[in-house]
């Protein structure tokens, strides 16, 4: 009889403590796990949010960088953390893309996480070397089809959003541009500027200096609607490839089974932080557009995003290992 009694006591204690934790949350420092190296736009964004959330929640909000394995190291770490809201993942699009790209992924992007909110989209653009005789997407498609041996595109790495955006373009346009993967945006941009590659989808923030100096010709943005940061730049869809849309995103998720009260409290404070003018200005300088939505809206978005990119991976045959 001892074991059943102990089990009943444990269940009762858990039932009592969980609401108490949710009501008093946070009761200790919160750690935001970032799946990228320090110094990049995502890291800077996370530290901006951490500082403001610290002030609102009354507890330290820390940033811990866990880069590597296509963001899977950080994702797996948070999936196994205690579901109490004190360890959160600043997830990227790759959270849902990885299972389609890698043969072994030690987490389920739906079952192992509780969505909190989309935070922002990363403004991505399509740029070409000035030697490419294309002033819009239609002309790029025509050129790529006529010059298959010359047409190639760079990415910031196999399996990254820039890789899959390019493969989505290939699939929809019927082009066969060859993939040249790099270890990051900087070396890829160097080769684009020098003409070693001639097409690249990339974050606007990293491409901007070369666009402004006319070393890269900017053709379009990848989102369904024009970017508020680049209102005069057409979308890929409106400039030659109807239906094309790619929106790299960043958002907060917690481990599965995190109490709804905890999720809602963090979400409420995050929503207020995202309204602050200084935060909005900082995001804009990083090439980010604030989104912000509810946990249920984020959950629905994540499910659709996983299905979309899994199809792109299947259709293109892309693999990261």
C-alpha positions as a LaTeX table, in Angstrom:
\begin{tabular}{lrrr}
\hline
Residue & $x$ (\AA) & $y$ (\AA) & $z$ (\AA) \\
\hline
Unk1 & 0.00 & 0.00 & 0.00 \\
Unk2 & 2.96 & 2.32 & 0.50 \\
Unk3 & 3.73 & 2.84 & $-3.21$ \\
Unk4 & 0.14 & 3.79 & $-4.20$ \\
Unk5 & $-0.03$ & 6.22 & $-1.27$ \\
Unk6 & 3.28 & 7.84 & $-2.27$ \\
Unk7 & 2.10 & 8.08 & $-5.87$ \\
Unk8 & $-1.12$ & 9.76 & $-4.77$ \\
Unk9 & 0.83 & 12.23 & $-2.65$ \\
Unk10 & 3.11 & 13.06 & $-5.59$ \\
Unk11 & 0.14 & 13.71 & $-7.86$ \\
Unk12 & $-1.49$ & 15.90 & $-5.22$ \\
Unk13 & 1.70 & 17.90 & $-4.66$ \\
Unk14 & 2.10 & 18.41 & $-8.42$ \\
Unk15 & $-1.52$ & 19.55 & $-8.73$ \\
Unk16 & $-0.99$ & 22.08 & $-5.93$ \\
Unk17 & 2.43 & 23.33 & $-7.09$ \\
Unk18 & 1.66 & 23.80 & $-10.76$ \\
Unk19 & $-0.99$ & 26.52 & $-10.27$ \\
Unk20 & 1.21 & 28.14 & $-7.62$ \\
Unk21 & 4.14 & 28.21 & $-10.01$ \\
Unk22 & 1.98 & 29.66 & $-12.74$ \\
Unk23 & 0.61 & 32.33 & $-10.43$ \\
Unk24 & 4.02 & 33.36 & $-9.05$ \\
Unk25 & 5.93 & 33.01 & $-12.35$ \\
Unk26 & 8.74 & 33.74 & $-12.70$ \\
Unk27 & 10.22 & 32.45 & $-9.46$ \\
Unk28 & 13.83 & 32.37 & $-10.73$ \\
Unk29 & 15.88 & 33.67 & $-13.68$ \\
Unk30 & 14.56 & 32.95 & $-17.16$ \\
Unk31 & 16.99 & 31.66 & $-19.76$ \\
Unk32 & 16.39 & 32.41 & $-23.43$ \\
Unk33 & 18.28 & 29.82 & $-25.48$ \\
Unk34 & 19.42 & 31.20 & $-28.84$ \\
Unk35 & 20.43 & 28.68 & $-31.54$ \\
Unk36 & 22.97 & 31.04 & $-33.14$ \\
Unk37 & 26.38 & 32.42 & $-32.26$ \\
Unk38 & 26.80 & 35.70 & $-30.33$ \\
Unk39 & 26.91 & 38.94 & $-32.28$ \\
Unk40 & 24.40 & 38.21 & $-35.05$ \\
Unk41 & 21.05 & 39.89 & $-35.59$ \\
Unk42 & 19.13 & 37.15 & $-33.75$ \\
Unk43 & 21.47 & 37.32 & $-30.77$ \\
Unk44 & 21.25 & 41.12 & $-30.60$ \\
Unk45 & 17.47 & 40.93 & $-30.89$ \\
Unk46 & 17.24 & 38.37 & $-28.08$ \\
Unk47 & 19.39 & 40.52 & $-25.77$ \\
Unk48 & 17.24 & 43.56 & $-26.52$ \\
Unk49 & 14.14 & 41.60 & $-25.55$ \\
Unk50 & 15.84 & 40.07 & $-22.50$ \\
Unk51 & 16.70 & 43.50 & $-21.13$ \\
Unk52 & 13.16 & 44.78 & $-21.48$ \\
Unk53 & 11.54 & 41.57 & $-20.19$ \\
Unk54 & 13.85 & 41.68 & $-17.18$ \\
Unk55 & 12.41 & 45.08 & $-16.28$ \\
Unk56 & 8.81 & 43.90 & $-16.70$ \\
Unk57 & 9.02 & 40.44 & $-15.08$ \\
Unk58 & 11.17 & 41.44 & $-12.12$ \\
Unk59 & 13.59 & 38.53 & $-12.52$ \\
Unk60 & 16.84 & 38.25 & $-14.51$ \\
Unk61 & 16.29 & 37.23 & $-18.12$ \\
Unk62 & 19.47 & 35.68 & $-19.49$ \\
Unk63 & 20.57 & 34.76 & $-23.01$ \\
Unk64 & 22.43 & 31.50 & $-23.61$ \\
Unk65 & 23.85 & 30.80 & $-27.07$ \\
Unk66 & 23.81 & 27.17 & $-28.22$ \\
Unk67 & 24.67 & 27.24 & $-31.94$ \\
Unk68 & 25.24 & 24.26 & $-34.18$ \\
Unk69 & 23.66 & 21.38 & $-36.11$ \\
Unk70 & 21.23 & 23.58 & $-37.98$ \\
Unk71 & 19.81 & 24.93 & $-34.67$ \\
Unk72 & 19.03 & 21.38 & $-33.49$ \\
Unk73 & 21.38 & 21.54 & $-30.48$ \\
Unk74 & 19.44 & 24.40 & $-28.92$ \\
Unk75 & 16.07 & 22.96 & $-29.91$ \\
Unk76 & 16.80 & 19.55 & $-28.38$ \\
Unk77 & 18.15 & 21.17 & $-25.20$ \\
Unk78 & 14.97 & 23.18 & $-24.63$ \\
Unk79 & 12.69 & 20.27 & $-25.56$ \\
Unk80 & 14.13 & 18.38 & $-22.57$ \\
Unk81 & 14.04 & 21.31 & $-20.12$ \\
Unk82 & 11.59 & 21.55 & $-17.23$ \\
Unk83 & 8.19 & 22.78 & $-18.48$ \\
Unk84 & 8.00 & 25.68 & $-16.06$ \\
Unk85 & 8.63 & 28.68 & $-18.33$ \\
Unk86 & 12.13 & 29.35 & $-17.06$ \\
Unk87 & 13.90 & 27.90 & $-20.12$ \\
Unk88 & 12.63 & 29.16 & $-23.47$ \\
Unk89 & 13.81 & 28.78 & $-27.05$ \\
Unk90 & 14.04 & 31.68 & $-29.45$ \\
Unk91 & 13.18 & 29.40 & $-32.34$ \\
Unk92 & 13.86 & 30.03 & $-36.02$ \\
Unk93 & 12.21 & 28.64 & $-39.15$ \\
Unk94 & 14.63 & 25.73 & $-38.98$ \\
Unk95 & 12.78 & 24.35 & $-35.93$ \\
Unk96 & 10.17 & 22.86 & $-38.24$ \\
Unk97 & 12.36 & 22.42 & $-41.31$ \\
Unk98 & 15.03 & 20.21 & $-39.69$ \\
Unk99 & 12.95 & 16.99 & $-39.49$ \\
Unk100 & 12.54 & 17.01 & $-43.27$ \\
Unk101 & 16.20 & 17.74 & $-43.93$ \\
Unk102 & 18.08 & 15.58 & $-41.43$ \\
Unk103 & 17.96 & 11.82 & $-41.03$ \\
Unk104 & 18.05 & 12.05 & $-37.23$ \\
Unk105 & 16.27 & 14.75 & $-35.25$ \\
Unk106 & 15.84 & 14.22 & $-31.50$ \\
Unk107 & 12.73 & 16.32 & $-31.06$ \\
Unk108 & 9.28 & 16.75 & $-32.56$ \\
Unk109 & 8.60 & 20.42 & $-33.47$ \\
Unk110 & 4.91 & 20.04 & $-32.59$ \\
Unk111 & 4.75 & 17.50 & $-29.75$ \\
Unk112 & 7.80 & 18.68 & $-27.80$ \\
Unk113 & 7.10 & 22.41 & $-27.67$ \\
Unk114 & 4.45 & 24.87 & $-26.58$ \\
Unk115 & 4.24 & 27.90 & $-28.91$ \\
Unk116 & 4.19 & 31.32 & $-27.23$ \\
Unk117 & 4.42 & 33.92 & $-29.99$ \\
Unk118 & 5.91 & 34.70 & $-33.35$ \\
Unk119 & 8.23 & 37.64 & $-32.70$ \\
Unk120 & 9.46 & 38.83 & $-36.07$ \\
Unk121 & 10.13 & 38.00 & $-39.66$ \\
Unk122 & 13.60 & 38.33 & $-41.14$ \\
Unk123 & 13.47 & 40.46 & $-44.28$ \\
Unk124 & 15.05 & 38.40 & $-47.06$ \\
Unk125 & 15.84 & 39.69 & $-50.53$ \\
Unk126 & 16.80 & 38.29 & $-53.92$ \\
Unk127 & 20.00 & 39.83 & $-55.27$ \\
Unk128 & 22.13 & 39.21 & $-58.36$ \\
Unk129 & 25.60 & 40.11 & $-59.54$ \\
Unk130 & 25.55 & 43.16 & $-61.87$ \\
Unk131 & 26.74 & 40.97 & $-64.75$ \\
Unk132 & 23.40 & 39.16 & $-64.74$ \\
Unk133 & 21.19 & 40.94 & $-67.33$ \\
Unk134 & 18.05 & 40.93 & $-65.20$ \\
Unk135 & 16.18 & 43.89 & $-63.76$ \\
Unk136 & 13.32 & 41.80 & $-62.39$ \\
Unk137 & 12.40 & 38.22 & $-61.55$ \\
Unk138 & 10.90 & 37.49 & $-64.97$ \\
Unk139 & 14.17 & 38.44 & $-66.66$ \\
Unk140 & 16.17 & 36.39 & $-64.15$ \\
Unk141 & 14.08 & 33.30 & $-64.92$ \\
Unk142 & 14.57 & 33.82 & $-68.67$ \\
Unk143 & 18.32 & 34.24 & $-68.21$ \\
Unk144 & 18.65 & 31.20 & $-65.89$ \\
Unk145 & 16.81 & 28.96 & $-68.36$ \\
Unk146 & 18.94 & 30.18 & $-71.27$ \\
Unk147 & 22.21 & 29.84 & $-69.34$ \\
Unk148 & 21.95 & 26.72 & $-67.15$ \\
Unk149 & 25.74 & 26.24 & $-67.05$ \\
Unk150 & 26.28 & 29.76 & $-65.67$ \\
Unk151 & 23.28 & 30.03 & $-63.36$ \\
Unk152 & 24.21 & 29.27 & $-59.78$ \\
Unk153 & 23.14 & 30.52 & $-56.39$ \\
Unk154 & 24.84 & 30.82 & $-53.04$ \\
Unk155 & 23.35 & 30.01 & $-49.64$ \\
Unk156 & 24.52 & 30.46 & $-46.07$ \\
Unk157 & 24.61 & 26.67 & $-45.71$ \\
Unk158 & 22.89 & 23.46 & $-46.74$ \\
Unk159 & 19.45 & 23.21 & $-45.20$ \\
Unk160 & 19.21 & 26.87 & $-44.26$ \\
Unk161 & 16.31 & 29.12 & $-45.19$ \\
Unk162 & 18.35 & 30.72 & $-47.98$ \\
Unk163 & 18.94 & 27.26 & $-49.48$ \\
Unk164 & 15.27 & 26.29 & $-49.37$ \\
Unk165 & 14.08 & 29.68 & $-50.63$ \\
Unk166 & 16.27 & 29.15 & $-53.67$ \\
Unk167 & 15.01 & 25.61 & $-54.22$ \\
Unk168 & 11.43 & 26.82 & $-53.93$ \\
Unk169 & 12.29 & 29.36 & $-56.63$ \\
Unk170 & 13.83 & 26.63 & $-58.83$ \\
Unk171 & 10.82 & 24.37 & $-58.41$ \\
Unk172 & 8.23 & 27.06 & $-59.14$ \\
Unk173 & 10.14 & 28.75 & $-61.98$ \\
Unk174 & 11.36 & 25.59 & $-63.67$ \\
Unk175 & 14.97 & 26.73 & $-63.45$ \\
Unk176 & 17.96 & 24.56 & $-62.57$ \\
Unk177 & 20.30 & 26.97 & $-60.83$ \\
Unk178 & 23.09 & 25.07 & $-59.07$ \\
Unk179 & 23.54 & 25.30 & $-55.31$ \\
Unk180 & 26.84 & 26.57 & $-53.87$ \\
Unk181 & 26.68 & 26.34 & $-50.04$ \\
Unk182 & 28.83 & 28.51 & $-47.76$ \\
Unk183 & 29.47 & 28.65 & $-44.04$ \\
Unk184 & 27.60 & 31.86 & $-43.37$ \\
Unk185 & 26.46 & 34.96 & $-45.19$ \\
Unk186 & 29.79 & 36.82 & $-45.25$ \\
Unk187 & 31.78 & 34.40 & $-47.47$ \\
Unk188 & 28.79 & 33.91 & $-49.77$ \\
Unk189 & 28.41 & 37.66 & $-50.24$ \\
Unk190 & 32.12 & 38.01 & $-51.00$ \\
Unk191 & 31.74 & 35.51 & $-53.83$ \\
Unk192 & 28.53 & 37.13 & $-55.06$ \\
Unk193 & 30.21 & 40.53 & $-55.23$ \\
Unk194 & 33.23 & 39.05 & $-57.02$ \\
Unk195 & 31.04 & 37.20 & $-59.51$ \\
Unk196 & 31.99 & 33.66 & $-58.46$ \\
Unk197 & 28.27 & 33.10 & $-57.90$ \\
Unk198 & 25.58 & 35.20 & $-59.50$ \\
Unk199 & 22.33 & 34.79 & $-57.52$ \\
Unk200 & 21.57 & 34.80 & $-53.81$ \\
Unk201 & 18.66 & 34.95 & $-51.41$ \\
Unk202 & 19.89 & 36.57 & $-48.21$ \\
Unk203 & 18.89 & 38.65 & $-45.20$ \\
Unk204 & 18.54 & 42.29 & $-46.18$ \\
Unk205 & 20.57 & 43.42 & $-43.16$ \\
Unk206 & 23.71 & 41.60 & $-44.37$ \\
Unk207 & 23.23 & 42.39 & $-48.07$ \\
Unk208 & 22.37 & 46.06 & $-47.53$ \\
Unk209 & 25.92 & 47.53 & $-47.70$ \\
Unk210 & 26.57 & 45.83 & $-51.04$ \\
Unk211 & 23.18 & 46.82 & $-52.40$ \\
Unk212 & 23.76 & 50.44 & $-51.41$ \\
Unk213 & 27.17 & 50.43 & $-53.12$ \\
Unk214 & 25.66 & 48.90 & $-56.31$ \\
Unk215 & 27.78 & 45.76 & $-56.00$ \\
Unk216 & 24.59 & 43.68 & $-55.85$ \\
Unk217 & 21.44 & 44.40 & $-57.83$ \\
Unk218 & 18.34 & 44.07 & $-55.68$ \\
Unk219 & 15.43 & 42.44 & $-57.52$ \\
Unk220 & 12.78 & 41.58 & $-54.94$ \\
Unk221 & 11.76 & 40.69 & $-51.40$ \\
Unk222 & 10.63 & 37.15 & $-50.61$ \\
Unk223 & 7.49 & 37.83 & $-48.57$ \\
Unk224 & 3.90 & 37.75 & $-49.85$ \\
Unk225 & 3.52 & 41.50 & $-49.33$ \\
Unk226 & 6.08 & 44.26 & $-49.74$ \\
Unk227 & 8.27 & 44.92 & $-46.74$ \\
Unk228 & 7.72 & 48.04 & $-44.65$ \\
Unk229 & 11.50 & 48.41 & $-44.65$ \\
Unk230 & 11.62 & 48.34 & $-48.47$ \\
Unk231 & 8.26 & 49.62 & $-49.67$ \\
Unk232 & 9.52 & 50.40 & $-53.18$ \\
Unk233 & 10.94 & 46.92 & $-53.79$ \\
Unk234 & 8.52 & 44.44 & $-55.39$ \\
Unk235 & 7.93 & 40.92 & $-54.12$ \\
Unk236 & 9.17 & 37.90 & $-56.04$ \\
Unk237 & 5.53 & 37.02 & $-56.66$ \\
Unk238 & 4.56 & 40.32 & $-58.25$ \\
Unk239 & 7.72 & 40.66 & $-60.33$ \\
Unk240 & 7.63 & 37.38 & $-62.19$ \\
Unk241 & 6.81 & 34.33 & $-60.06$ \\
Unk242 & 3.15 & 34.40 & $-58.88$ \\
Unk243 & 2.49 & 32.50 & $-55.67$ \\
Unk244 & 6.06 & 32.59 & $-54.39$ \\
Unk245 & 6.39 & 33.35 & $-50.69$ \\
Unk246 & 9.14 & 32.74 & $-48.16$ \\
Unk247 & 9.18 & 34.28 & $-44.69$ \\
Unk248 & 12.01 & 33.30 & $-42.36$ \\
Unk249 & 10.75 & 33.85 & $-38.82$ \\
Unk250 & 11.78 & 34.01 & $-35.17$ \\
Unk251 & 9.51 & 33.15 & $-32.27$ \\
Unk252 & 9.37 & 31.95 & $-28.68$ \\
Unk253 & 8.49 & 28.38 & $-27.72$ \\
Unk254 & 8.56 & 26.63 & $-24.36$ \\
Unk255 & 8.91 & 22.92 & $-23.54$ \\
Unk256 & 5.74 & 20.89 & $-24.00$ \\
Unk257 & 3.32 & 20.83 & $-21.05$ \\
Unk258 & 4.32 & 24.30 & $-19.84$ \\
Unk259 & 1.23 & 25.60 & $-17.98$ \\
Unk260 & $-1.04$ & 27.86 & $-20.01$ \\
Unk261 & $-0.98$ & 30.47 & $-17.25$ \\
Unk262 & 2.81 & 30.70 & $-17.51$ \\
Unk263 & 2.68 & 30.88 & $-21.31$ \\
Unk264 & 0.03 & 33.59 & $-21.19$ \\
Unk265 & 1.94 & 35.68 & $-18.67$ \\
Unk266 & 5.16 & 35.62 & $-20.70$ \\
Unk267 & 3.17 & 36.30 & $-23.85$ \\
Unk268 & 1.44 & 39.32 & $-22.28$ \\
Unk269 & 4.73 & 40.89 & $-21.18$ \\
Unk270 & 6.39 & 40.14 & $-24.52$ \\
Unk271 & 3.50 & 41.79 & $-26.36$ \\
Unk272 & 4.00 & 44.98 & $-24.39$ \\
Unk273 & 7.75 & 44.96 & $-25.02$ \\
Unk274 & 7.19 & 44.62 & $-28.77$ \\
Unk275 & 5.10 & 47.82 & $-28.68$ \\
Unk276 & 7.94 & 49.91 & $-27.28$ \\
Unk277 & 9.27 & 52.45 & $-29.84$ \\
Unk278 & 12.90 & 51.80 & $-28.89$ \\
Unk279 & 12.45 & 48.07 & $-29.45$ \\
Unk280 & 10.73 & 48.65 & $-32.78$ \\
Unk281 & 13.54 & 50.95 & $-33.88$ \\
Unk282 & 16.16 & 48.36 & $-32.89$ \\
Unk283 & 14.38 & 45.61 & $-34.80$ \\
Unk284 & 14.20 & 47.77 & $-37.90$ \\
Unk285 & 17.94 & 48.43 & $-37.75$ \\
Unk286 & 18.47 & 44.65 & $-37.68$ \\
Unk287 & 16.32 & 44.07 & $-40.77$ \\
Unk288 & 13.47 & 42.56 & $-38.76$ \\
Unk289 & 9.75 & 43.21 & $-38.95$ \\
Unk290 & 7.82 & 42.73 & $-35.72$ \\
Unk291 & 4.87 & 40.33 & $-35.94$ \\
Unk292 & 3.56 & 39.27 & $-32.53$ \\
Unk293 & 0.58 & 36.90 & $-32.32$ \\
Unk294 & $-1.20$ & 34.60 & $-29.89$ \\
Unk295 & 0.01 & 31.14 & $-28.83$ \\
Unk296 & $-2.82$ & 29.49 & $-30.79$ \\
Unk297 & $-2.10$ & 31.58 & $-33.89$ \\
Unk298 & 1.57 & 30.67 & $-33.68$ \\
Unk299 & 0.68 & 26.98 & $-33.30$ \\
Unk300 & $-1.43$ & 27.09 & $-36.46$ \\
Unk301 & 1.27 & 28.97 & $-38.35$ \\
Unk302 & 3.95 & 26.49 & $-37.29$ \\
Unk303 & 1.95 & 23.49 & $-38.49$ \\
Unk304 & 1.41 & 25.06 & $-41.93$ \\
Unk305 & 5.06 & 26.12 & $-42.18$ \\
Unk306 & 6.27 & 22.58 & $-41.47$ \\
Unk307 & 4.05 & 21.15 & $-44.21$ \\
Unk308 & 5.14 & 23.80 & $-46.73$ \\
Unk309 & 8.88 & 23.34 & $-46.32$ \\
Unk310 & 8.67 & 19.55 & $-46.07$ \\
Unk311 & 7.14 & 19.63 & $-49.56$ \\
Unk312 & 9.94 & 21.89 & $-50.83$ \\
Unk313 & 12.54 & 19.49 & $-49.41$ \\
Unk314 & 10.80 & 16.50 & $-51.00$ \\
Unk315 & 10.31 & 18.16 & $-54.39$ \\
Unk316 & 13.89 & 19.45 & $-54.57$ \\
Unk317 & 15.60 & 16.45 & $-53.00$ \\
Unk318 & 17.48 & 18.78 & $-50.65$ \\
Unk319 & 19.33 & 17.16 & $-47.76$ \\
Unk320 & 21.63 & 18.53 & $-45.07$ \\
Unk321 & 23.41 & 15.29 & $-44.11$ \\
\hline
\end{tabular}
